[in-house]
Coordinates of C-alpha atoms in Angstrom, one line a residue:
M13 CA 86.1 117.6 91.3
T14 CA 89.3 117.9 93.4
R15 CA 92.8 118.4 92.0
D16 CA 95.8 118.4 94.3
I17 CA 99.3 119.2 93.1
I18 CA 102.3 118.2 95.2
D19 CA 106.0 118.7 94.5
I20 CA 108.3 115.9 95.7
N21 CA 112.0 116.6 94.7
D22 CA 111.9 116.9 90.9
F23 CA 108.6 115.2 90.5
T24 CA 105.1 116.9 90.4
I25 CA 102.3 114.7 91.6
L26 CA 98.8 115.4 90.4
V27 CA 96.0 113.6 92.3
E28 CA 92.5 114.0 90.7
T29 CA 89.1 112.8 91.7
A30 CA 85.7 113.7 90.1
N31 CA 82.2 112.4 90.5
S32 CA 79.2 113.6 88.5
D33 CA 75.5 112.7 88.1
K34 CA 75.7 113.7 84.4
T35 CA 78.4 113.3 81.8
I36 CA 81.1 116.0 82.0
E37 CA 84.5 116.6 80.5
D38 CA 87.5 117.4 82.7
A39 CA 90.5 118.8 80.7
C40 CA 93.9 120.0 81.6
C41 CA 97.4 120.4 80.0
F42 CA 101.0 120.7 81.2
D43 CA 102.9 124.0 81.3
E44 CA 106.0 122.5 79.8
P45 CA 107.2 119.2 78.2
V46 CA 107.0 116.3 80.7
I47 CA 107.5 112.6 81.0
A48 CA 104.7 111.1 83.2
V49 CA 103.1 108.0 84.5
A50 CA 99.4 107.9 85.2
F51 CA 97.7 105.4 87.5
Y52 CA 93.9 105.0 87.4
G53 CA 91.9 103.8 90.4
S54 CA 88.5 102.3 90.8
G55 CA 86.7 104.6 88.3
N56 CA 86.6 103.8 84.6
V57 CA 86.7 107.1 82.7
D58 CA 87.3 107.6 79.0
L59 CA 90.7 109.3 78.3
E60 CA 91.8 111.3 75.3
F61 CA 95.0 113.1 74.5
E62 CA 94.3 115.7 71.8
Y63 CA 97.2 117.4 70.0
P64 CA 97.9 119.2 66.7
T65 CA 98.8 116.1 64.6
T66 CA 96.1 113.7 65.8
S67 CA 94.6 112.3 69.1
K68 CA 94.9 109.1 71.2
C69 CA 91.9 107.6 73.0
Y70 CA 91.7 105.0 75.8
N71 CA 88.2 103.6 76.5
Y72 CA 89.1 101.3 79.5
T73 CA 91.2 103.0 82.2
K74 CA 90.3 101.2 85.4
G75 CA 93.5 99.8 86.9
L76 CA 95.7 101.1 84.0
A77 CA 99.2 102.3 84.5
L78 CA 100.2 104.5 81.5
S79 CA 103.5 106.2 80.7
F80 CA 103.7 109.0 78.2
Y81 CA 105.5 112.1 76.9
S82 CA 103.4 115.3 76.6
D83 CA 104.3 118.9 75.7
E84 CA 102.3 122.1 76.1
K85 CA 100.2 121.6 73.0
V86 CA 98.6 118.4 74.3
L87 CA 95.1 118.6 75.9
C88 CA 94.3 115.7 78.3
K89 CA 90.6 115.1 78.6
H90 CA 88.7 112.8 80.9
T91 CA 85.0 112.0 80.4
V92 CA 83.4 111.5 83.8
S93 CA 79.8 110.2 84.3
K94 CA 77.7 108.8 87.1
D95 CA 78.9 105.3 86.6
C96 CA 82.5 106.2 85.7
P97 CA 84.1 108.5 88.3
L98 CA 87.6 109.7 88.0
E99 CA 90.5 108.5 90.3
C100 CA 93.8 109.4 88.7
I101 CA 97.4 109.8 90.0
V102 CA 100.0 111.4 87.7
I103 CA 103.7 111.3 88.5
A104 CA 105.5 113.7 86.2
T105 CA 108.9 115.2 85.7
A106 CA 109.8 118.0 83.4
T107 CA 112.2 116.9 80.6
R108 CA 114.6 119.7 81.7
N109 CA 114.9 117.9 85.1
L110 CA 115.9 114.5 83.7
H111 CA 119.6 115.1 84.2
K112 CA 119.0 116.1 87.8
L113 CA 117.2 113.0 88.9
P114 CA 119.2 110.6 91.2
N115 CA 121.3 108.2 89.2
Q116 CA 119.0 105.2 89.7
E117 CA 115.9 107.0 88.6
G118 CA 117.7 108.8 85.7
E119 CA 119.0 105.5 84.4
L120 CA 115.6 103.8 84.7
F121 CA 114.0 106.6 82.6
S122 CA 116.7 106.3 79.9
E123 CA 116.7 102.5 79.8
L124 CA 113.0 101.7 80.1
L125 CA 111.3 104.9 78.7
E126 CA 113.7 105.7 75.9
Q127 CA 111.0 106.6 73.4
L128 CA 109.7 109.2 75.9
V129 CA 113.2 110.7 76.6
H130 CA 113.6 111.2 72.9
P131 CA 110.1 112.0 71.7
K132 CA 109.1 112.4 68.0
D133 CA 105.7 114.1 68.4
H134 CA 103.8 116.3 70.8
Y135 CA 102.4 113.2 72.5
V136 CA 104.2 109.8 72.6
E137 CA 102.7 106.8 74.3
G138 CA 105.1 104.7 76.4
P139 CA 104.7 101.3 78.0
S140 CA 101.4 100.6 79.7
F141 CA 99.8 97.7 81.5
F142 CA 97.1 96.9 84.1
M143 CA 98.4 97.3 87.6
T144 CA 99.5 94.4 89.8
P145 CA 97.5 93.8 93.1
E146 CA 100.4 95.5 95.0
M147 CA 100.1 98.6 92.9
Q148 CA 96.4 98.7 93.2
R149 CA 96.6 98.5 97.0
I150 CA 99.0 101.5 96.9
V151 CA 96.6 103.5 94.7
D152 CA 93.6 102.6 96.9
S153 CA 95.6 103.7 100.0
I154 CA 96.4 107.1 98.4
F155 CA 92.8 107.7 97.7
N156 CA 91.8 106.6 101.2
I157 CA 94.5 108.3 103.4
K158 CA 93.1 108.8 106.9
Y159 CA 96.1 110.7 108.3
E160 CA 96.4 114.4 108.7
G161 CA 99.2 117.0 108.7
K162 CA 102.8 115.9 108.6
A163 CA 101.9 112.2 109.0
R164 CA 99.7 112.5 105.9
M165 CA 102.5 114.0 103.8
M166 CA 105.0 111.4 105.0
F167 CA 102.6 108.6 104.2
F168 CA 101.9 110.1 100.8
R169 CA 105.6 110.4 99.9
S170 CA 106.3 106.8 100.8
Q171 CA 103.4 105.5 98.8
I172 CA 104.3 107.5 95.7
T173 CA 107.9 106.2 95.9
A174 CA 106.7 102.6 96.2
L175 CA 104.2 103.0 93.3
L176 CA 106.9 104.3 91.0
S177 CA 109.3 101.5 92.1
H178 CA 106.7 98.9 91.3
F179 CA 106.0 100.5 87.9
F180 CA 109.7 100.4 86.9
G181 CA 110.0 96.9 88.3
Q182 CA 107.2 95.6 86.1
L183 CA 108.7 97.4 83.1
A184 CA 112.0 95.6 83.7
M185 CA 110.2 92.2 84.0
H186 CA 108.2 92.9 80.8
K187 CA 111.3 93.8 78.9
T188 CA 113.1 90.6 79.8
K189 CA 110.1 88.3 79.2
T190 CA 107.9 88.9 76.2
F191 CA 104.9 86.9 75.0
K192 CA 103.4 86.3 71.6
T193 CA 101.0 89.2 70.8
Q194 CA 98.1 86.7 70.4
D195 CA 98.8 85.1 73.7
R196 CA 99.0 88.5 75.5
K197 CA 95.6 89.5 73.9
R198 CA 94.1 86.3 75.3
L199 CA 95.4 87.0 78.8
D200 CA 94.0 90.6 78.6
E201 CA 90.7 89.0 77.5
V202 CA 90.7 86.9 80.6
K203 CA 90.9 90.0 82.8
T204 CA 88.0 91.6 80.9
I205 CA 85.9 88.4 81.2
L206 CA 86.5 88.2 85.0
A207 CA 85.9 91.9 85.5
G208 CA 82.5 91.6 83.8
N209 CA 81.4 88.5 85.8
L210 CA 82.5 89.2 89.4
D211 CA 79.4 87.6 90.9
N212 CA 79.5 84.4 88.7
P213 CA 82.9 83.9 87.1
P214 CA 83.6 81.1 84.7
S215 CA 85.9 78.3 85.8
L216 CA 89.5 77.9 84.7
S217 CA 88.4 75.2 82.2
E218 CA 85.6 77.4 80.9
L219 CA 88.1 80.4 80.5
S220 CA 90.5 78.1 78.6
K221 CA 87.8 77.2 76.1
I222 CA 86.7 80.8 75.7
I223 CA 90.1 82.2 74.9
G224 CA 91.6 79.1 73.2
L225 CA 94.5 78.6 75.6
N226 CA 95.0 75.4 77.6
T227 CA 94.5 75.5 81.3
T228 CA 98.2 74.9 82.3
K229 CA 99.5 77.6 80.0
L230 CA 96.7 80.0 81.1
K231 CA 97.6 79.7 84.8
K232 CA 101.4 79.9 84.2
E233 CA 101.4 82.9 81.8
F234 CA 98.7 84.8 83.6
K235 CA 100.8 84.8 86.8
E236 CA 104.0 85.6 84.9
V237 CA 102.4 88.6 83.2
F238 CA 100.2 90.0 86.0
G239 CA 102.1 88.7 89.0
V240 CA 99.2 86.9 90.6
P241 CA 97.1 83.7 90.0
V242 CA 93.9 84.0 88.0
F243 CA 91.5 83.7 90.9
K244 CA 93.6 85.8 93.2
Y245 CA 93.2 88.6 90.6
L246 CA 89.5 87.9 90.6
Q247 CA 89.3 88.3 94.4
N248 CA 91.2 91.6 94.3
Q249 CA 88.8 92.9 91.7
R250 CA 85.8 91.8 93.7
L251 CA 87.1 93.5 96.8
S252 CA 88.2 96.7 95.0
T253 CA 84.7 96.9 93.3
A254 CA 83.0 96.4 96.7
H255 CA 85.2 99.1 98.3
E256 CA 84.2 101.5 95.6
M257 CA 80.5 100.8 95.9
I258 CA 80.5 101.2 99.7
S259 CA 82.7 104.3 99.7
N260 CA 80.5 106.0 97.1
Q261 CA 77.4 104.9 99.0
K262 CA 76.1 103.0 96.0
A263 CA 75.4 99.9 98.1
T264 CA 75.3 98.7 101.7
V265 CA 78.0 96.3 102.9
Q266 CA 75.6 93.4 102.4
E267 CA 74.5 94.5 98.9
A268 CA 78.2 95.1 97.9
A269 CA 79.1 91.6 99.1
W270 CA 76.3 90.0 97.1
H271 CA 77.1 92.1 94.0
V272 CA 80.7 90.8 93.8
G273 CA 79.7 87.2 94.5
Y274 CA 80.1 86.6 98.2
D275 CA 77.2 84.6 99.8
S276 CA 78.8 84.8 103.3
L277 CA 79.0 88.3 104.8
S278 CA 81.6 87.1 107.4
S279 CA 83.8 85.7 104.6
F280 CA 83.5 88.9 102.7
S281 CA 84.3 91.0 105.8
N282 CA 87.4 88.9 106.6
A283 CA 88.7 89.0 103.0
F284 CA 88.1 92.8 102.9
A285 CA 90.0 93.3 106.2
K286 CA 92.9 91.2 105.0
K287 CA 93.2 93.3 101.8
F288 CA 92.6 96.8 103.1
G289 CA 93.5 96.6 106.8
Y290 CA 90.0 97.5 108.0
R291 CA 86.5 96.1 107.7
P292 CA 83.9 97.3 105.2
S293 CA 81.7 98.5 108.1
Q294 CA 84.5 101.0 109.1
I295 CA 84.3 102.9 105.8
R296 CA 83.1 106.4 106.2

């Protein structure tokens, strides 16, 4: 397990990774009350916040962006296993620092995370959603930084700023445009179906029948909520999964391509290079 803590202005950035051949529990807590946003990369760990009054569990974290308030009495626990490694970025600020944040950031916290600025318990869950492809690319780049020294820190700072900007941008969009709860559940179900069938995904018409939403509405609302068309999302998931498999030496380039549904190795390599900026054969 690796855990890096970096201070940027009045934010503390926690970058955690963990791999294990057996199931282990990684636990930590904050030294003082904080408002934080956690971004989960290609792993899929179980997450639990345990505190005096009760606990809150999350059983699907891959690609999740989660905001929350936590004080010193909250224990954050990740369950890591062979098939569920941990990749987590937490951007946190102490509640005592809220008034010192730049005007724009301070206003965003107050407007979009009001329930966290005025918490009513040891732990309070704020807005959460699955990341857009742009956010996922930033998270992937942070876990695959190839620079060293000052250039590494400069790159890291810029990516964290961009990630937080995207998060608040998505919150603002979600606040101005809401969907019926049932429709939103159906759209989340589409993502789950696609994630479980990367090699042989259902067609749009098949998806529509499965979730009970007509094709036109499915295409329109999926893009509005997640910022990308249905099958562009599928492609991003395929490539991110393949990147994880190759990086963790779970598969060769050819095996990873087949696993996520690419019959042509050249098509896979070209799509991979377009998304990540380098070819799968260049992963070390």
